[in-house]
Amino acid sequence: MDFSAISPVALIVSLMAASTPILLAALGELVVEKSGVLNLGVEGMMIIGAVCGFIAAVTTGSPWLGFVFGAICGALLSMIFAILTQYLMANQVASGLGLTMFGLGFAALLGHKYSGIKPPKFHSIDIPILTDLPIVGPLLFGHDPMVYISILMVFVVWYFLNRTRAGLVLRAVGENHDAAHALGYKVIRIRIMAIGFGGAMAGMGGAYLSLVRVPQWTEGMTAGAGWIALALVVFASWKPGRALIGAYLFGGVTVLQLNLQAAGLSISPAYLSMTPYLVTIIVLVIMSADKARASLNAPASLGKLFHATT
Amino acid sequence: MTPLLHLSGLTKAYPGVIANDDVGFEIQPGEVHALLGENGAGKSTLVKMIYGLVRPDSGEMRLHGEPFAPTEPREARAAGVAMVFQHFSLFEALTVAENISLGMENPPENAALSDQIRQVSANYGLTLDPDRRIGDMSAGERQRVEIVRCLLQNPKLLVMDEPTSVLTPQEVDVLFETLRKLRDEGTSILYISHKLEEIRTICDNATILRLGKVVGTCVPSEETPKTMAEMMVGTELKTPSKRPYTPGPSLLDVHDMWLQSADPFGTSLRDISFSLHAGEVLGIAGVAGNGQDELLLALSGEERVTNDAIKLKGENVGNLGPNHRRLQGLLAAPEERLGHAAAPDMSLTENALLTGFTRQRLTNRGFVKWQATRNFARAIIEKFDVRTPGTENAAKSLSGGNLQKFVIGREIMQRPDVLIVNQPTWGVDASAAAFIREALLELAEQGAGVIVISQDLDELMEISDTFAVLSEGRLSRVRSASGVTIEEIGLLMGGTEVDNAAA
């Protein structure tokens, strides 16, 4: 065993990259759930984002276009869910599960010809002097732009939900859709916009997986990241800041256990592979242990169908 | 003088029912106008048209003489129409200021809005803290939020739908003070209620609706509650006659019962003690949210308490579930008809089975005896005059009054020793309500003990022999119902224990 090969700085840098996809997807789902909709299709939207982003980036040669296209495709897929649940009053749980299965299958079909290709490289930022500083340089100034965008989105989502009127209306719709309707707010329109935002964020997270994190296209490459994002939202008590902590914790333990496996720790790799899931869930359960407080944050209309009866 | 609001020929039909049929009346500036009618008379539909939630099929509305046809509440609010809803349209997890801001077109900055809220609430004697969460507030305080939300928009017409159903008598007085002040400032008020005494107190004119049609107008102060009620119903009303009460042997003894509420905004029960005797109707009054739901859950067995806290005919039943308690003779009918007392999508036969299968022996080794169950359901329908095409109709297809008769009838038909009902006539039309009260009295006359939890004081005064008040999860001393005044009850509901040794 040789733990000295594990460098803390390199570890943190790689954990941020490992966490970015689930952080993006979790932020999107957080907004969706705050509007009172439970979309279990995150995994499906992520993998569609992964394959579409990959195809766009390979075709155009621009990773940026890949992210944009991945987000658009994630949002388009989420519109299937939106039509089913908001207009046709389909059950949200069943529709979300269906969306995941459809997304996984459709992505495999789309990506058939793209296995084994390398996507164009997405460069990390490089600021002369600053990036070259020891420790601080790689930690603060050496990531790729999407890492910064994802952290910025944590703040944007928090500000939107807690400081803007549109965010207040969205929370109100998720809290009591009948009352919001009685006040004249367009419940269905607001929810559809939230669902679309959730789809775009999941798609962007998926594109990050195939363009930066892996980087190549393989079938089923999201490997449960969408489900982790869903769990994060609940355990983070619907708070963006906590979703950030949860995502980084998950990413951190994932990277750490890979390093430990590589260093030859004498614990079965099967157990090590479990640790990210276990640690994340345990920590977040402890954080949300105060049930009364947690249920105050939970949107009261979550998962309930809304039908305007006038 | 041009009327503030002029309605003529308003008609709105839904599939199978005409909710409003050629409705017309006028409201003058500075007038408090009552809209009277039973459930299903079309009051709500009419109000929704004025507030822009529903568009009329035909007819005309004029505000200040100008044509007025709001297509959404936003337009109605902009034109000066504000509305306080019967079921509060508030968001429990949000603060007072956030709730008020949601109801305004162009809300000011947070700090300025908080100042305005404090100012308006001080002007009208409605104390409010802008930063409190709605979930932590009482029903009376919540209504203040709704009213202040309306007042901040300087409305010309304030629509109030059943505003006093959740208030204590003292809170009603405060509300009426506010309404008078508004009227003197020139605001018109459209006041919807079926509490006739209140309408006599506050309203200048009344329009009476029955089955979607205007059937009369009157000046409430010149009428008696009885004449107005008969205009509403269209027939003469009989009030159930009360029989003399002599307490029989004790049936139910509750001693030092505590229950932690499972709902974060619920009320925990604290140190509940009382006895219920054979032949007794015990009325439990209190403003909604003071532990009524929890009390029903604890007594019915849906929530368990310490075993010796509840004694049924001398046996400890505190940690038994509902079916065991039913077998021993304790039955209950909760407040929420759709989803608690009855399963909305299931047929009446299936609903009859749900609480009846133990005492009526409707199952045989786990298999349902459908013929016997259907007969049981049919018996309830016949005995309790439930208007429905048959036993196989879904519970949700029945009107509120008919379903309530079915729910109460289902329990009474099982010949309980103790029956607990929560809000037995809430949202039920006057004739069905009278029928249900009569049935409860008859049950007590046959020697059962009946507990009626209700917010309707008139109802409790009418049927109870003994009387107690639930306030913040505590139950007052049980006293004889004869000789209790509305003022005393009001003080008790506000949480003050009145020491009345003579009672």
XYZ file of N, CA, C and O in Angstrom, chain A residues 121-215:
380
model
N -11.423 18.430 -27.100
C -11.023 18.677 -25.708
C -11.650 19.971 -25.183
O -11.725 20.975 -25.882
N -12.139 19.915 -23.949
C -12.695 21.095 -23.290
C -11.631 21.602 -22.331
O -11.332 20.961 -21.328
N -11.009 22.748 -22.667
C -9.833 23.163 -21.919
C -10.178 23.786 -20.583
O -11.158 24.511 -20.451
N -9.340 23.492 -19.590
C -9.446 24.185 -18.320
C -8.939 25.606 -18.526
O -8.188 25.881 -19.451
N -9.376 26.504 -17.646
C -8.915 27.875 -17.792
C -7.451 27.951 -17.363
O -6.971 27.132 -16.591
N -6.768 28.906 -17.913
C -5.346 29.060 -17.578
C -5.047 30.545 -17.488
O -4.955 31.239 -18.493
N -4.998 31.045 -16.268
C -4.689 32.450 -16.069
C -3.218 32.524 -15.712
O -2.787 31.895 -14.740
N -2.433 33.227 -16.506
C -0.996 33.296 -16.213
C -0.778 33.725 -14.753
O -1.556 34.494 -14.202
N 0.271 33.240 -14.153
C 0.641 33.495 -12.760
C -0.328 32.840 -11.786
O 0.050 31.950 -11.033
N -1.635 33.228 -11.824
C -2.584 32.739 -10.820
C -2.677 31.218 -10.847
O -2.584 30.549 -9.818
N -2.859 30.644 -12.055
C -3.019 29.202 -12.157
C -1.744 28.473 -11.753
O -1.779 27.327 -11.326
N -0.612 29.177 -11.883
C 0.657 28.508 -11.576
C 1.013 28.567 -10.100
O 2.001 27.975 -9.671
N 0.224 29.300 -9.304
C 0.507 29.347 -7.866
C 0.445 27.939 -7.291
O -0.365 27.123 -7.735
N 1.274 27.628 -6.305
C 1.159 26.296 -5.699
C -0.129 26.168 -4.895
O -0.573 27.159 -4.318
N -0.695 25.022 -4.876
C -1.923 24.679 -4.154
C -3.114 25.570 -4.561
O -4.082 25.095 -5.166
N -3.053 26.880 -4.257
C -4.167 27.783 -4.565
C -4.463 27.785 -6.058
O -5.631 27.801 -6.480
N -3.436 27.763 -6.852
C -3.586 27.822 -8.310
C -4.512 26.741 -8.819
O -5.583 27.044 -9.356
N -4.134 25.473 -8.663
C -5.003 24.422 -9.186
C -6.364 24.365 -8.486
O -7.373 24.030 -9.110
N -6.395 24.741 -7.191
C -7.666 24.646 -6.478
C -8.669 25.690 -6.954
O -9.847 25.389 -7.131
N -8.196 26.925 -7.143
C -9.133 28.000 -7.448
C -9.165 28.383 -8.923
O -10.188 28.811 -9.434
N -8.031 28.247 -9.610
C -7.953 28.847 -10.949
C -7.660 27.836 -12.048
O -7.317 28.217 -13.137
N -7.778 26.547 -11.749
C -7.363 25.576 -12.759
C -8.450 24.679 -13.289
O -8.165 23.666 -13.913
N -9.722 25.017 -13.052
C -10.785 24.126 -13.504
C -11.285 24.514 -14.879
O -10.962 25.574 -15.396
N -12.125 23.635 -15.439
C -12.739 24.000 -16.698
C -13.938 24.913 -16.402
O -14.454 24.929 -15.279
N -14.398 25.683 -17.407
C -15.435 26.696 -17.157
C -16.735 26.129 -16.575
O -17.414 26.797 -15.806
N -17.098 24.873 -16.932
C -18.374 24.343 -16.451
C -18.395 24.198 -14.934
O -19.448 24.295 -14.294
N -17.226 23.934 -14.327
C -17.169 23.820 -12.869
C -17.572 25.148 -12.247
O -18.372 25.197 -11.300
N -17.060 26.243 -12.822
C -17.417 27.560 -12.280
C -18.892 27.862 -12.541
O -19.593 28.420 -11.697
N -19.345 27.475 -13.734
C -20.758 27.729 -14.056
C -21.663 26.991 -13.077
O -22.656 27.535 -12.584
N -21.296 25.736 -12.735
C -22.165 24.968 -11.834
C -22.225 25.619 -10.456
O -23.283 25.681 -9.836
N -21.073 26.152 -9.987
C -21.088 26.816 -8.676
C -21.884 28.117 -8.762
O -22.657 28.443 -7.864
N -21.717 28.824 -9.879
C -22.497 30.042 -10.070
C -23.997 29.721 -10.045
O -24.809 30.450 -9.486
N -24.353 28.562 -10.653
C -25.773 28.187 -10.703
C -26.342 27.929 -9.311
O -27.544 28.146 -9.074
N -25.507 27.443 -8.388
C -25.985 27.257 -7.013
C -26.481 28.590 -6.485
O -27.580 28.698 -5.926
N -25.658 29.623 -6.700
C -26.039 30.944 -6.211
C -27.262 31.480 -6.971
O -28.186 32.023 -6.373
N -27.254 31.293 -8.286
C -28.361 31.807 -9.090
C -29.687 31.176 -8.652
O -30.693 31.868 -8.460
N -29.678 29.857 -8.452
C -30.913 29.173 -8.054
C -31.357 29.658 -6.671
O -32.535 29.926 -6.439
N -30.404 29.796 -5.760
C -30.751 30.286 -4.422
C -31.356 31.686 -4.503
O -32.399 31.950 -3.917
N -30.695 32.571 -5.285
C -31.167 33.944 -5.387
C -32.554 33.987 -6.022
O -33.451 34.674 -5.558
N -32.714 33.197 -7.083
C -34.005 33.164 -7.777
C -35.122 32.734 -6.827
O -36.164 33.378 -6.742
N -34.895 31.646 -6.080
C -35.958 31.108 -5.243
C -36.274 32.018 -4.065
O -37.430 32.172 -3.683
N -35.254 32.615 -3.473
C -35.457 33.325 -2.216
C -35.529 34.832 -2.328
O -35.950 35.495 -1.393
N -35.088 35.387 -3.437
C -35.014 36.845 -3.510
C -35.824 37.455 -4.639
O -35.992 38.652 -4.688
N -36.323 36.651 -5.574
C -37.066 37.262 -6.681
C -38.551 36.933 -6.564
O -38.943 35.958 -5.933
N -39.355 37.765 -7.197
C -40.798 37.545 -7.174
C -41.169 36.276 -7.943
O -42.019 35.500 -7.493
N -40.516 36.073 -9.081
C -40.810 34.860 -9.859
C -40.537 33.619 -9.010
O -41.294 32.648 -9.039
N -39.456 33.678 -8.220
C -39.129 32.538 -7.365
C -40.173 32.341 -6.285
O -40.545 31.213 -5.947
N -40.682 33.450 -5.756
C -41.723 33.366 -4.729
C -42.981 32.734 -5.307
O -43.595 31.861 -4.691
N -43.344 33.148 -6.525
C -44.526 32.579 -7.169
C -44.315 31.081 -7.391
O -45.213 30.272 -7.143
N -43.110 30.710 -7.823
C -42.835 29.291 -8.063
C -42.967 28.486 -6.769
O -43.580 27.422 -6.742
N -42.437 29.023 -5.670
C -42.566 28.315 -4.392
C -44.026 28.232 -3.980
O -44.480 27.219 -3.437
N -44.777 29.310 -4.225
C -46.192 29.326 -3.852
C -46.961 28.252 -4.615
O -47.801 27.555 -4.059
N -46.645 28.103 -5.901
C -47.303 27.080 -6.718
C -47.001 25.687 -6.160
O -47.864 24.820 -6.104
N -45.760 25.479 -5.710
C -45.394 24.175 -5.162
C -45.975 23.940 -3.784
O -46.112 22.805 -3.346
N -46.317 25.017 -3.107
C -46.801 24.910 -1.734
C -48.297 24.612 -1.712
O -48.754 23.773 -0.942
N -49.067 25.302 -2.539
C -50.522 25.160 -2.517
C -51.050 25.580 -3.878
O -51.325 26.751 -4.110
N -51.169 24.617 -4.802
C -51.495 25.020 -6.172
C -52.909 25.569 -6.296
O -53.179 26.406 -7.128
N -53.812 25.104 -5.436
C -55.184 25.625 -5.517
C -55.224 27.099 -5.129
O -55.900 27.902 -5.780
N -54.503 27.437 -4.054
C -54.476 28.835 -3.619
C -53.796 29.703 -4.674
O -54.258 30.803 -4.976
N -52.714 29.205 -5.252
C -52.015 29.975 -6.285
C -52.932 30.212 -7.474
O -52.982 31.298 -8.041
N -53.710 29.198 -7.832
C -54.645 29.330 -8.942
C -55.717 30.366 -8.611
O -56.073 31.195 -9.445
N -56.214 30.307 -7.362
C -57.259 31.244 -6.954
C -56.757 32.683 -7.016
O -57.527 33.599 -7.256
N -55.450 32.888 -6.795
C -54.890 34.234 -6.881
C -54.618 34.621 -8.332
O -54.207 35.743 -8.612
N -54.810 33.696 -9.243
C -54.671 34.013 -10.655
C -53.317 33.676 -11.244
O -52.978 34.177 -12.315
N -52.526 32.861 -10.557
C -51.242 32.466 -11.154
C -51.441 31.249 -12.042
O -52.264 30.388 -11.762
N -50.658 31.199 -13.114
C -50.807 30.123 -14.094
C -49.995 28.915 -13.639
O -48.819 28.778 -13.981
N -50.633 28.050 -12.861
C -49.935 26.927 -12.237
C -49.252 26.056 -13.282
O -48.062 25.745 -13.181
N -50.007 25.672 -14.310
C -49.466 24.715 -15.279
C -48.326 25.330 -16.072
O -47.278 24.707 -16.277
N -48.497 26.587 -16.468
C -47.436 27.237 -17.247
C -46.142 27.330 -16.411
O -45.057 27.032 -16.901
N -46.284 27.719 -15.152
C -45.107 27.852 -14.288
C -44.433 26.492 -14.111
O -43.214 26.361 -14.176
N -45.230 25.447 -13.932
C -44.645 24.123 -13.726
C -43.942 23.634 -14.991
O -42.896 23.007 -14.916
N -44.527 23.931 -16.148
C -43.888 23.478 -17.381
C -42.534 24.168 -17.546
O -41.535 23.539 -17.929
N -42.478 25.448 -17.211
C -41.194 26.141 -17.319
C -40.179 25.537 -16.345
O -39.006 25.344 -16.685
N -40.637 25.210 -15.143
C -39.723 24.595 -14.176
C -39.235 23.242 -14.682
O -38.044 22.919 -14.592
N -40.152 22.450 -15.248
C -39.767 21.133 -15.765
C -38.730 21.290 -16.877
O -37.743 20.555 -16.942
N -38.960 22.285 -17.745
C -38.003 22.526 -18.833
C -36.633 22.915 -18.302
O -35.603 22.435 -18.792
N -36.606 23.764 -17.280
C -35.337 24.154 -16.676
C -34.635 22.921 -16.088
O -33.438 22.715 -16.290
N -35.415 22.089 -15.389
C -34.849 20.867 -14.817
C -34.257 19.981 -15.894
O -33.165 19.417 -15.735
N -34.967 19.867 -17.032
C -34.481 19.038 -18.133
C -33.185 19.597 -18.704
O -32.229 18.856 -18.977
N -33.125 20.920 -18.873
C -31.921 21.534 -19.435
C -30.719 21.321 -18.510
O -29.619 20.999 -18.966
N -30.941 21.485 -17.206
C -29.833 21.306 -16.258
C -29.368 19.854 -16.236
O -28.168 19.568 -16.183
N -30.310 18.898 -16.277
C -29.930 17.487 -16.298
C -29.174 17.186 -17.588
O -28.157 16.479 -17.574
N -29.664 17.730 -18.713
C -28.993 17.495 -19.993
C -27.582 18.050 -19.984
O -26.633 17.417 -20.478
N -27.420 19.233 -19.391
C -26.090 19.830 -19.329
C -25.163 18.982 -18.455
O -23.992 18.757 -18.780
N -25.709 18.468 -17.339
C -24.934 17.586 -16.472
C -24.504 16.337 -17.220
O -23.359 15.879 -17.111
N -25.420 15.782 -18.037
C -25.100 14.594 -18.815
C -24.005 14.890 -19.827
O -23.058 14.101 -20.002
N -24.122 16.055 -20.490
C -23.112 16.419 -21.484
C -21.737 16.555 -20.827
O -20.707 16.192 -21.409
N -21.709 17.036 -19.578
C -20.430 17.152 -18.872
C -19.797 15.781 -18.668
O -18.587 15.608 -18.790
N -20.645 14.783 -18.406
C -20.137 13.415 -18.238
C -19.434 12.931 -19.493
O -18.300 12.431 -19.447
N -20.106 13.067 -20.646
C -19.556 12.472 -21.871
C -18.462 13.339 -22.489
O -17.625 12.838 -23.225
N -18.457 14.643 -22.199
C -17.480 15.532 -22.838
C -16.246 15.772 -21.966
O -15.162 16.007 -22.479
N -16.382 15.749 -20.655
C -15.266 16.106 -19.786
C -14.893 14.990 -18.837
O -13.745 14.572 -18.735
N -15.883 14.481 -18.132
C -15.603 13.578 -17.041
C -15.016 12.269 -17.550
O -14.024 11.781 -17.032
N -15.598 11.654 -18.586
C -15.145 10.306 -18.985
C -13.918 10.295 -19.899
O -12.973 9.579 -19.575
N -13.716 11.071 -20.956
C -14.679 11.645 -21.859
C -14.818 10.789 -23.109
O -13.932 10.783 -23.947
